[in-house]
Tab-separated table of C-alpha atoms and ligand atoms in Angstrom:
chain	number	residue	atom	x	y	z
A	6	UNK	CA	96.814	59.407	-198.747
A	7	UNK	CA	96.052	58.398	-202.187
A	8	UNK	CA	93.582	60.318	-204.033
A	9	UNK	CA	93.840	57.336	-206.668
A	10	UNK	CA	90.214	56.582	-206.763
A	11	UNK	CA	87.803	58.828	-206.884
A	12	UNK	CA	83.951	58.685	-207.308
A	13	UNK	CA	83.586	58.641	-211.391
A	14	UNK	CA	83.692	62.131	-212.657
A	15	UNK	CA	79.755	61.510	-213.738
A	16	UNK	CA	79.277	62.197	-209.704
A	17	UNK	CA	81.691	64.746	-209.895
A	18	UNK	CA	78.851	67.987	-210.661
A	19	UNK	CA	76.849	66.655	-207.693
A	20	UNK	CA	79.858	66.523	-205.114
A	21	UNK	CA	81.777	69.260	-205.884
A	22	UNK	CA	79.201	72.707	-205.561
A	23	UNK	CA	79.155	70.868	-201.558
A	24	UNK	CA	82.227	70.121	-201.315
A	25	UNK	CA	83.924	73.651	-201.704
A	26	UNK	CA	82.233	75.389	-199.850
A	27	UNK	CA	83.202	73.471	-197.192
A	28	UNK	CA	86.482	72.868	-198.009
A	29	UNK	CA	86.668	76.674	-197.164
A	30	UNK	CA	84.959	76.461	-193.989
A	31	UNK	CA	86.604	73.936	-192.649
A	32	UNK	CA	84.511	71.194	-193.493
A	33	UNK	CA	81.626	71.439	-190.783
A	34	UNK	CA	78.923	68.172	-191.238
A	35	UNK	CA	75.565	69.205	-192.180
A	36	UNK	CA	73.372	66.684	-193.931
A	37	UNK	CA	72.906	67.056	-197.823
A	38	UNK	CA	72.496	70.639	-198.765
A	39	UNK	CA	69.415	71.523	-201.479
A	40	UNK	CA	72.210	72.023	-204.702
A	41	UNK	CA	72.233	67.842	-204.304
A	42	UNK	CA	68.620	67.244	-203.781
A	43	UNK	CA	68.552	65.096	-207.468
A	44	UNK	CA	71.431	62.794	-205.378
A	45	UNK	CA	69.262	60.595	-203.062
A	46	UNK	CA	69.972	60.253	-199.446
A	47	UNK	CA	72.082	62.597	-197.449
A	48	UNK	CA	76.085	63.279	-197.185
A	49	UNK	CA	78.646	64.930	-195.489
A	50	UNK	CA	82.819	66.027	-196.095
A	51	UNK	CA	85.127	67.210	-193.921
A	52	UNK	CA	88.897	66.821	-194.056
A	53	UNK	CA	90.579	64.293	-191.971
A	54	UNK	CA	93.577	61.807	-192.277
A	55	UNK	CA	95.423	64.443	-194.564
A	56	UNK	CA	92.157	64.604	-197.228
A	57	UNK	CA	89.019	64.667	-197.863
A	58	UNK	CA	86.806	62.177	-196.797
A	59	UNK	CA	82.865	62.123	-198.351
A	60	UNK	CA	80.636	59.941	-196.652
A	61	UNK	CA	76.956	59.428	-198.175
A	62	UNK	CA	73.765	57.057	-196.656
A	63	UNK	CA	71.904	56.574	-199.766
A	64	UNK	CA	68.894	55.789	-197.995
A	65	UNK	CA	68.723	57.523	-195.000
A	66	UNK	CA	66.574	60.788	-194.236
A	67	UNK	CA	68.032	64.261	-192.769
A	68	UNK	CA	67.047	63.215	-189.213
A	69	UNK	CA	68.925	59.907	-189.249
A	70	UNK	CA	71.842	61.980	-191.292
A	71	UNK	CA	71.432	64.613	-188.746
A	72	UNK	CA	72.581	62.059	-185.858
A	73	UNK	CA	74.904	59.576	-187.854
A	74	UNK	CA	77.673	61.922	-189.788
A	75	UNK	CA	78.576	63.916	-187.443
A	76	UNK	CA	79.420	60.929	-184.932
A	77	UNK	CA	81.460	59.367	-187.590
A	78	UNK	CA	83.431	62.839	-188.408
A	79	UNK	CA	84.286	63.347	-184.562
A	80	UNK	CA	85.523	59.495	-184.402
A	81	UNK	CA	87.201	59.604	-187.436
A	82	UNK	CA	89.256	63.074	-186.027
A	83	UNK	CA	89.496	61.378	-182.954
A	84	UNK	CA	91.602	58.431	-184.794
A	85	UNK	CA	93.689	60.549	-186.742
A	86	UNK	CA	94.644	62.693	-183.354
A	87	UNK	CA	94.997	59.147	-181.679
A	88	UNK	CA	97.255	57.428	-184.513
A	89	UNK	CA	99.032	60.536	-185.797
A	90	UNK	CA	102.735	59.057	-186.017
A	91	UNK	CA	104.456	62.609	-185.127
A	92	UNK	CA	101.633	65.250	-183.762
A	93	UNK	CA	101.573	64.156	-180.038
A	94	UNK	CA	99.149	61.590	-179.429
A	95	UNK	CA	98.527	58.204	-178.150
A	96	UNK	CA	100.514	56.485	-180.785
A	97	UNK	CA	104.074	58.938	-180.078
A	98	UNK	CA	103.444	57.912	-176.454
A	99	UNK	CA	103.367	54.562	-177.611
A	100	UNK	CA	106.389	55.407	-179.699
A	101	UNK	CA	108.411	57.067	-177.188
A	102	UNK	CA	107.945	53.947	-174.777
A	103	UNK	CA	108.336	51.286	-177.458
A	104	UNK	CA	112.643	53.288	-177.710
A	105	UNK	CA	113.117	52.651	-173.916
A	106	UNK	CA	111.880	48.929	-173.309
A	107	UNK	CA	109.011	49.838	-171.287
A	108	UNK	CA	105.572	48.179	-171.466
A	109	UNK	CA	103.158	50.338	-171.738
A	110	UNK	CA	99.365	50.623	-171.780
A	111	UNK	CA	97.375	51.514	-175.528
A	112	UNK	CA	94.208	51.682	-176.666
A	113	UNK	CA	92.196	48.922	-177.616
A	114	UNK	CA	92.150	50.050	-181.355
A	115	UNK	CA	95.892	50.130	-181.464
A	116	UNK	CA	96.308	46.907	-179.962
A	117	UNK	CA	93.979	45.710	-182.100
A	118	UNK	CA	95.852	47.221	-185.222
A	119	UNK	CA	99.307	45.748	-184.025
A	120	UNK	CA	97.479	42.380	-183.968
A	121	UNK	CA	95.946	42.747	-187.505
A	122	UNK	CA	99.880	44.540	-188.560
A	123	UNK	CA	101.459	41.799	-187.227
A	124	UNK	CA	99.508	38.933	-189.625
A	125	UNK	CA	99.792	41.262	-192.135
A	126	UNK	CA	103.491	41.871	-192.339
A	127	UNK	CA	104.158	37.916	-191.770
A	128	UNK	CA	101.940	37.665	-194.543
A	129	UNK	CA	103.303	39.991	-197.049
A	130	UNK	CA	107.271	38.620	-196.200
A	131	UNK	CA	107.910	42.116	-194.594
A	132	UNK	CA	106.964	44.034	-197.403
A	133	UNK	CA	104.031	45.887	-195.513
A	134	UNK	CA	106.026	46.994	-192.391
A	135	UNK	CA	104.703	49.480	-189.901
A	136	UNK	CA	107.197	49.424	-187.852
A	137	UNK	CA	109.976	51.449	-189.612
A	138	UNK	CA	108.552	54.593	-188.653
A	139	UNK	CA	112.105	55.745	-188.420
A	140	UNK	CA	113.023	54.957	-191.609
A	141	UNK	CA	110.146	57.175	-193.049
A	142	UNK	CA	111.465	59.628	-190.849
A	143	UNK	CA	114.730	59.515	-192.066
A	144	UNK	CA	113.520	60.441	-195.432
A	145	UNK	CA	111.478	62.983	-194.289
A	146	UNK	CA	107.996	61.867	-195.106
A	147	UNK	CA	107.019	62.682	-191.798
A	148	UNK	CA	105.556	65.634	-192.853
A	149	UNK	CA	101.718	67.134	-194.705
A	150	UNK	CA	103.715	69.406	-197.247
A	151	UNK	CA	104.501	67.401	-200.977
A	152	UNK	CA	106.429	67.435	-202.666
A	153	UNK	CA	109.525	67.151	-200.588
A	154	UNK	CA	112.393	69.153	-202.368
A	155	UNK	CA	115.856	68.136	-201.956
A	156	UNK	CA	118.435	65.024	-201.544
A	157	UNK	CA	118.217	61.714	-199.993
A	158	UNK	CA	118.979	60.689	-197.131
A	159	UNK	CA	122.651	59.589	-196.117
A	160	UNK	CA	123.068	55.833	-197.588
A	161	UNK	CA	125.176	54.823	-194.363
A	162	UNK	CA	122.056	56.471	-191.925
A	163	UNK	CA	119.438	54.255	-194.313
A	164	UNK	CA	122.066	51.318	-193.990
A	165	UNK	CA	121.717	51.315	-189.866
A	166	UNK	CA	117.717	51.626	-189.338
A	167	UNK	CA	117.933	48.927	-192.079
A	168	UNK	CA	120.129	46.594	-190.264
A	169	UNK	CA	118.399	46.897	-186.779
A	170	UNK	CA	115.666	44.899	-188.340
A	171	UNK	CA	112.567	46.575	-186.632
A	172	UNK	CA	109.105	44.331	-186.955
A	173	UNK	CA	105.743	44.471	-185.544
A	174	UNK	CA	106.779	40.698	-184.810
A	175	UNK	CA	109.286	41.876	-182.207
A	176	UNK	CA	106.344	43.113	-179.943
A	177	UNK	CA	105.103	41.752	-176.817
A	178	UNK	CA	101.298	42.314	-177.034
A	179	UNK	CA	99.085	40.984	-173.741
A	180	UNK	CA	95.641	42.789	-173.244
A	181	UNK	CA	96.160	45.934	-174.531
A	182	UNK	CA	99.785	46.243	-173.153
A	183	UNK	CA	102.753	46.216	-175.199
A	184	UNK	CA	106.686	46.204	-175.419
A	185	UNK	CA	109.052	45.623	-178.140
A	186	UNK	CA	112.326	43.348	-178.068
A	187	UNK	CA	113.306	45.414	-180.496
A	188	UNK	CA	114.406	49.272	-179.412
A	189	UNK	CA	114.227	50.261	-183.297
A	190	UNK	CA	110.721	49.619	-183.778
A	191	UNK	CA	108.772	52.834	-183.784
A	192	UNK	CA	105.222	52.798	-185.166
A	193	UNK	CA	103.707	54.006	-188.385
A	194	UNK	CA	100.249	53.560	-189.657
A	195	UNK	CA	100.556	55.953	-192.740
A	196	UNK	CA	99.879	52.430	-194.710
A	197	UNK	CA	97.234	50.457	-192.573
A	198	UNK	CA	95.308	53.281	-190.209
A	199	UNK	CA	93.353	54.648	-193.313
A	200	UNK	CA	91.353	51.532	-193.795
A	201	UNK	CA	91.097	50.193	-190.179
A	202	UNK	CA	89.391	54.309	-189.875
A	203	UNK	CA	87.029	53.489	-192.649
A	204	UNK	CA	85.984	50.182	-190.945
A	205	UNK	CA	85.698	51.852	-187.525
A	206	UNK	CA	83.767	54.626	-189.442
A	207	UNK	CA	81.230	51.679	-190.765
A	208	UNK	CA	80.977	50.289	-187.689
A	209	UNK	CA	79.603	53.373	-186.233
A	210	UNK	CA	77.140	54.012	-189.272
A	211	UNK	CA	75.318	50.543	-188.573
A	212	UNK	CA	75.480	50.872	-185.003
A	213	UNK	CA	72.837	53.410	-185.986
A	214	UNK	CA	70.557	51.064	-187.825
A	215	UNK	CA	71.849	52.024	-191.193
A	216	UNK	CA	72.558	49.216	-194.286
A	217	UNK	CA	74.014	51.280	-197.089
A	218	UNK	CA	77.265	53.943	-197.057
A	219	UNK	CA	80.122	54.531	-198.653
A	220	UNK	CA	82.989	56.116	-196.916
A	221	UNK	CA	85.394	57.654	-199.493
A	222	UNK	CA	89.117	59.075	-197.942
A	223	UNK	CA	90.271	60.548	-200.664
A	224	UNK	CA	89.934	57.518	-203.027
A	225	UNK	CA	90.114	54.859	-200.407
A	226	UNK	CA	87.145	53.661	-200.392
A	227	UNK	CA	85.061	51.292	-198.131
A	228	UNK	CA	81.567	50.266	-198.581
A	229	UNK	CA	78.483	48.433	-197.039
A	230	UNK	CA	75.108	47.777	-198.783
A	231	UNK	CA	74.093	49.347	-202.029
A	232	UNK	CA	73.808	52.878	-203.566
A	233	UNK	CA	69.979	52.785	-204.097
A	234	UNK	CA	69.666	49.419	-205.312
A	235	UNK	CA	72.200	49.681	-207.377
A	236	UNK	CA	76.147	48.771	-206.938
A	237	UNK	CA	78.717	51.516	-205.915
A	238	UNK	CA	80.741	52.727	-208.670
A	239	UNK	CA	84.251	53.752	-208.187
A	240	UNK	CA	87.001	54.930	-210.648
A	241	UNK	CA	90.311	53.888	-210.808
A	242	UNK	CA	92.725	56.851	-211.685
A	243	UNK	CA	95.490	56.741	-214.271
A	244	UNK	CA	98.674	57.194	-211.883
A	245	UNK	CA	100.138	59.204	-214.893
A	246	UNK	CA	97.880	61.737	-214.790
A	247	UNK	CA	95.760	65.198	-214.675
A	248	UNK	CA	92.688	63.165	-213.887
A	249	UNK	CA	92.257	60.553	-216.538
A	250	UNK	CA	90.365	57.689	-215.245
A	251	UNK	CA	92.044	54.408	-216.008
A	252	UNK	CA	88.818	51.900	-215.717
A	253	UNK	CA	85.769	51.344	-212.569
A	254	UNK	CA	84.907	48.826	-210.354
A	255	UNK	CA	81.739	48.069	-209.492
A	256	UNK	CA	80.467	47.072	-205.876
A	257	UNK	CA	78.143	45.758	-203.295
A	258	UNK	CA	78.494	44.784	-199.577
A	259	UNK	CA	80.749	44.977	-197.366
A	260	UNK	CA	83.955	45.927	-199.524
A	261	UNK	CA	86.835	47.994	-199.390
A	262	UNK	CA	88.623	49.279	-202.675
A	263	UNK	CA	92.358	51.101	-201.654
A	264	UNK	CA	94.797	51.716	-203.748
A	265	UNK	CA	98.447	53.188	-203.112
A	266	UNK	CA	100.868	54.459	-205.817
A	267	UNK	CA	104.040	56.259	-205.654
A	268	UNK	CA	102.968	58.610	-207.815
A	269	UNK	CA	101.195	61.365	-205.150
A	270	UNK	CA	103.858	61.890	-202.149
A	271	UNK	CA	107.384	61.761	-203.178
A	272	UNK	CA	110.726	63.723	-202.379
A	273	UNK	CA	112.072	65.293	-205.566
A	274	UNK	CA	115.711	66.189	-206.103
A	275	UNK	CA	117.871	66.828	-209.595
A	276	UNK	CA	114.775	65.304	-211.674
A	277	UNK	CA	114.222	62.333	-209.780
A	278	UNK	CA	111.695	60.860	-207.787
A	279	UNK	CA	111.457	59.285	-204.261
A	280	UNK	CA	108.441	57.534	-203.337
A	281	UNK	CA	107.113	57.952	-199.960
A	282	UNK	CA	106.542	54.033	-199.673
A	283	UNK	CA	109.662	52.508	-198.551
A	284	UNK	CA	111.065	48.893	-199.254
A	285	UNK	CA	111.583	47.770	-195.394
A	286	UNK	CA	114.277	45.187	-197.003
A	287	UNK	CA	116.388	47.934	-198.456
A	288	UNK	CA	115.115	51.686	-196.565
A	289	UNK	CA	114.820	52.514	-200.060
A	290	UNK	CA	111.649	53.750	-201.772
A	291	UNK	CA	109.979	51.478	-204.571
A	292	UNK	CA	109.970	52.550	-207.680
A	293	UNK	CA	108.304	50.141	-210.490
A	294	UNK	CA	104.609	49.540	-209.429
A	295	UNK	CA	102.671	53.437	-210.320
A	296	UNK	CA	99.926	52.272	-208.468
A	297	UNK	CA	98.063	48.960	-206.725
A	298	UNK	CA	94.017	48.698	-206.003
A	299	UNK	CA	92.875	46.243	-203.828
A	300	UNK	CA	89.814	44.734	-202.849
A	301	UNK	CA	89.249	43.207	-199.596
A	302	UNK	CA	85.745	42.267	-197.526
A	303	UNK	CA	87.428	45.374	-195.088
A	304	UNK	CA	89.445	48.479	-195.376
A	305	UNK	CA	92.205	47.198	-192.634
A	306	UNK	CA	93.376	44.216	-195.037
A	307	UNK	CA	92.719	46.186	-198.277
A	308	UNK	CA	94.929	49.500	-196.708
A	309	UNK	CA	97.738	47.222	-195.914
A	310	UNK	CA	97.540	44.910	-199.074
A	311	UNK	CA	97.887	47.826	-201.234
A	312	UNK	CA	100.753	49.219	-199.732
A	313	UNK	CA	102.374	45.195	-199.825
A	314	UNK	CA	101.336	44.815	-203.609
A	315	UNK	CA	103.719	48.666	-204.157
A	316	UNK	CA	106.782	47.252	-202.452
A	317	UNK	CA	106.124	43.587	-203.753
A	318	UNK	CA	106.834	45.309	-207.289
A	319	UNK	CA	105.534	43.943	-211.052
A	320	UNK	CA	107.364	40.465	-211.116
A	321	UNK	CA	106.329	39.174	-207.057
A	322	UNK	CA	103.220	41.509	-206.747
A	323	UNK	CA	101.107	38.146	-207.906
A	324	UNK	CA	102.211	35.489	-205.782
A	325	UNK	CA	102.093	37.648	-202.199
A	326	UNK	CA	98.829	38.767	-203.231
A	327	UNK	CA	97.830	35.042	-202.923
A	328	UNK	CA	100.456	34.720	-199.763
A	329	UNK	CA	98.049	37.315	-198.044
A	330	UNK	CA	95.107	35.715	-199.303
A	331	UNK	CA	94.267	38.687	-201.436
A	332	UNK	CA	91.903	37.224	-204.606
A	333	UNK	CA	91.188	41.129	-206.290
A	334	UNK	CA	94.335	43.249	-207.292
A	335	UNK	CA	95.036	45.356	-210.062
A	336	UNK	CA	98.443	46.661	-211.004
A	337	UNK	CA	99.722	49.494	-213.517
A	338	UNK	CA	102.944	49.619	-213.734
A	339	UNK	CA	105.564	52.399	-214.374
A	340	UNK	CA	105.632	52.212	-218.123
A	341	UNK	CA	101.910	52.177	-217.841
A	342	UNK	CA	100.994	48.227	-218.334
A	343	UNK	CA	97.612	47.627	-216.758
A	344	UNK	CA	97.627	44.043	-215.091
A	345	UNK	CA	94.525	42.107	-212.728
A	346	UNK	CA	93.983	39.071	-211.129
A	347	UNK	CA	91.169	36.675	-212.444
A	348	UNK	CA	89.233	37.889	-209.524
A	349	UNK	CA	89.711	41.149	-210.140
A	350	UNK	CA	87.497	40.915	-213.730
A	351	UNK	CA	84.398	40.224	-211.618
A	352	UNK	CA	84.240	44.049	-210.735
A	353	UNK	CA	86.755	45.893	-212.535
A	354	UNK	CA	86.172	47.442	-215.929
A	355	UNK	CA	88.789	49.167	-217.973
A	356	UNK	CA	88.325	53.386	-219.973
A	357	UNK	CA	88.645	53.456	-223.309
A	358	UNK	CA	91.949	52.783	-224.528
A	359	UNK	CA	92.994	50.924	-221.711
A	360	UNK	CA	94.516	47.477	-222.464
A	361	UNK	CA	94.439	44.901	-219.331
A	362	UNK	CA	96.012	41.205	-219.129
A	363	UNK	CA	94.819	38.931	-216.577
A	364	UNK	CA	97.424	36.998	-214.591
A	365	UNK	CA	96.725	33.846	-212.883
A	366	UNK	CA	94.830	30.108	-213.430
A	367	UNK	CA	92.341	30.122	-215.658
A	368	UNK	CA	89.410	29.171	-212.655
B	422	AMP	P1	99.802	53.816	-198.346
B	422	AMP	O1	99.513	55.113	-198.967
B	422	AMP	O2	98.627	53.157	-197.690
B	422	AMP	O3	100.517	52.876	-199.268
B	422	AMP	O4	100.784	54.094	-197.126
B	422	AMP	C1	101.982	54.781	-197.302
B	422	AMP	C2	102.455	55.295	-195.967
B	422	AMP	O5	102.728	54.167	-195.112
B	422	AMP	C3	103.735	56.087	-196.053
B	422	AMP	O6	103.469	57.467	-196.155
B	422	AMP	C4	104.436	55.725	-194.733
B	422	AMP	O7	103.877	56.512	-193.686
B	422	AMP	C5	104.017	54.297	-194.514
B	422	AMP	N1	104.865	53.305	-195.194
B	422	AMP	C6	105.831	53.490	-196.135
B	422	AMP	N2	106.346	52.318	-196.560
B	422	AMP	C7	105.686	51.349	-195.856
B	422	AMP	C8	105.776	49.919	-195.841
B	422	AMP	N3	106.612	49.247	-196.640
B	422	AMP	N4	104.954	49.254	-194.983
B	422	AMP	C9	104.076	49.914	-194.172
B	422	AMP	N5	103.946	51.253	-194.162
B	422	AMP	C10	104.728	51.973	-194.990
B	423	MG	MG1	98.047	51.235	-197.481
């Protein structure tokens, strides 16, 4: 999800006469079209994982484009078929044996994601929680159409998936096997699959000999190298609104910038609003965080972190960012109050207008 940061809107002219088009036609890869020759390097979009991801090689040629984006588009719509937590897939099969007790066999990339989840939750104190995929059932955010119209969920039903305690720490992993202790624990990686994708995605790119890309899913964005020499620039959008840009942050490396608000999917009913990121201590949906950016070294950590930083709210969101070893967070808050780590300053500059305080030890 999130569409929170996008490429700054000085970009914007380049992407968008490519991406429409192929928005319409379904979003086939071809390398760069001519309308972006002034853009160097080549670049593809096509939607997957619910938006649209743009991925560019700044200094690759049409041949090398030609063989690398359309490997990373099929793998990428092979892990959102794979991981989708209702369409049936590997993960509902996962799902539906996880209810019964049984062990059953996964892939390697799941396993792999339930052993990154798992340090992750512990980490966050439970706040990032894939395994209530129940709960986000319950309130209906199992679903691609937003915004949800209509009442909550029954307090009682919220009350019971609350108190059955589900946990990625209840599973038995060995190999790429798996069983939970736990028969309420039913997997969802709306919060963490994102990034691990975007790593996967970079993995593939420099399997191919290639240094520099930026893979941007709708705002989430993971990088490695440089944009030409120079650092990647990415916006930071004002949760509040119709496009405003609420400051950059400027990159190089391997990096991954997500960010997660509450601001985007929500259920709506008599004026108020229901986040679709849910509070695993109470099955109710956070409300005082607008939106959280992250930066990790990799899209996995920075995915999940996010999501943790949301639920952690504005008072806690500090010290479980240092609990999870996060050094680079930026908070805005409901009423609008713009808030970053020390860490944070190194890359992240605020628009006009914007005031920031800096939380933490002066270093
Ligand atoms: P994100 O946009 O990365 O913050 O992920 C939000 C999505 O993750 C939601 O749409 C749910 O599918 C799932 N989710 C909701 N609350 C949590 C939570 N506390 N921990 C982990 N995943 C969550
Ligand atoms: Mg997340």
């Amino acid at each position: 999800m999130n569409a929170a940061l996008n490429v700054l809107p000085s970009l914007l002219p380049r992407i968008l006469p490519r991406v429409l088009p192929r928005v319409v036609l379904c979003a086939c890869v071809t390398a760069t079209a001519p309308a972006c020759s002034k853009s160097p390097g080549q670049s593809a979009e096509f939607f997957v994982f619910g938006t649209l991801v743009d991925v560019r090689l700044p200094d690759s040629d049409r041949e090398q484009a030609a063989e690398v984006l359309p490997a990373v588009q099929r793998e990428l719509q092979r892990m959102h078929h794979e991981w989708h937590a209702w369409e049936p897939g590997a993960l509902t099969r996962l799902n539906d044996a996880l209810q019964t007790g049984e062990t059953a066999r996964t892939t390697a990339e799941i396993a792999e994601m339930l052993r990154r989840s798992r340090d992750l939750e512990r980490r966050s104190g439970g706040r990032f929680n894939p395994a209530i995929g129940r709960l986000v059932a319950l309130w209906g955010f199992h679903t691609s159409e937003f915004p949800i119209v209509g009442p909550p969920p029954d307090g009682d039903a919220i009350g019971a998936l609350v108190d059955a305690r589900p946990s990625t720490l209840d599973l038995v992993l060995e190999g790429d096997t798996v069983r939970s202790s736990n028969p309420a624990v039913q997997l969802d990686f709306g919060g963490i699959g994102k990034g691990y994708a975007t790593d996967l995605a970079c993995a593939v790119i420099r399997s191919q000999g290639v240094e520099s890309a930026i893979v941007n899913a709708g705002g989430d964005v993971r990088t490695m190298g440089d944009n030409a020499g120079k650092p990647w620039r990415i916006a930071v959008r004002d949760p509040a609104g119709a496009g405003g840009v609420a400051g950059a942050i400027e990159i190089s490396g391997d990096a991954a910038v997500f960010t997660s608000g509450n601001y985007a999917r929500f259920r709506e009913d008599a004026g108020e609003r229901y986040a679709h990121i849910l509070d695993p201590r109470t099955g109710y949906p956070v409300r005082h965080v607008a939106s959280a950016t992250v930066i990790a070294p990799d899209g996995t950590t920075a995915d999940a972190a996010a999501t943790a930083m949301v639920v952690a709210g504005p008072e806690d969101w500090p010290q479980v960012a240092a609990d999870m070893g996060i050094a680079a967070v930026l908070v805005i808050d409901a009423s609008g109050e713009m808030r970053a780590t020390r860490a944070m300053m190194d890359y992240f500059t605020p628009a006009e207008g914007w005031a920031i305080s800096v939380v933490g030890p002066e270093r």
